[in-house]
XYZ file of C-alpha atoms in Angstrom:
81
model
C -41.408 -40.428 -15.537
C -42.104 -39.900 -11.849
C -45.607 -39.258 -10.611
C -46.498 -36.420 -8.243
C -46.292 -38.611 -5.118
C -42.797 -39.764 -6.064
C -41.777 -36.176 -6.756
C -43.205 -35.043 -3.395
C -41.274 -37.805 -1.620
C -38.008 -36.850 -3.301
C -38.561 -33.133 -2.625
C -39.221 -33.935 1.037
C -35.917 -35.826 1.157
C -34.122 -32.886 -0.452
C -35.672 -30.449 2.041
C -34.349 -32.496 4.973
C -30.893 -30.895 5.273
C -32.451 -27.419 4.915
C -35.287 -28.006 7.417
C -33.588 -26.474 10.454
C -36.921 -25.852 12.203
C -38.028 -29.495 11.931
C -41.254 -28.475 10.207
C -43.642 -31.292 9.277
C -43.830 -31.193 5.493
C -47.063 -31.197 3.515
C -48.120 -29.917 0.106
C -49.164 -26.611 1.690
C -45.882 -26.062 3.544
C -44.446 -22.716 2.432
C -40.759 -22.052 2.020
C -40.737 -18.522 3.367
C -43.525 -18.654 5.953
C -43.285 -22.174 7.396
C -39.647 -23.077 6.769
C -38.429 -19.474 7.191
C -35.849 -19.787 4.417
C -33.800 -16.816 3.299
C -32.932 -16.219 -0.340
C -29.571 -18.011 -0.099
C -31.202 -21.154 1.299
C -33.789 -21.041 -1.486
C -31.048 -20.774 -4.119
C -29.130 -23.717 -2.629
C -32.303 -25.804 -2.440
C -33.358 -24.950 -5.998
C -29.917 -26.035 -7.224
C -30.353 -29.370 -5.420
C -33.804 -29.861 -6.987
C -32.510 -28.983 -10.453
C -29.644 -31.459 -10.093
C -31.875 -34.238 -8.760
C -34.535 -33.966 -11.465
C -32.245 -32.713 -14.284
C -34.404 -29.643 -14.923
C -33.981 -25.861 -14.969
C -36.290 -23.749 -12.800
C -36.306 -20.186 -14.132
C -36.262 -17.150 -11.876
C -39.820 -16.344 -13.003
C -40.983 -19.802 -11.967
C -39.174 -19.527 -8.640
C -41.001 -16.288 -7.903
C -44.357 -18.036 -8.338
C -43.548 -21.144 -6.269
C -44.426 -20.629 -2.618
C -45.187 -24.131 -1.332
C -43.899 -27.687 -1.514
C -46.947 -28.751 -3.532
C -46.467 -25.954 -6.059
C -42.846 -27.023 -6.458
C -43.898 -30.655 -7.048
C -46.361 -29.509 -9.730
C -43.693 -27.366 -11.400
C -41.158 -30.214 -11.377
C -43.738 -32.609 -12.872
C -44.554 -30.092 -15.618
C -40.866 -29.475 -16.410
C -40.202 -33.222 -16.577
C -42.936 -33.617 -19.203
C -41.011 -31.422 -21.621
């Protein structure tokens, strides 16, 4: 099982191709505000995260996840199950 730091590193790698603004990533980096992603970009990114970690992120969970750190926490929790 990956720890939060490993998950954050992998998420940062996955964000790379979607980070058109070249934003410096941190746990507090937001997808809509900082990265300025539209809903299609979010859906593509979520699919990449689900494939990488072999998890399913529900629409309800997606609605609550606003930052990179929140996503890392959600991935860690889903991997525990």
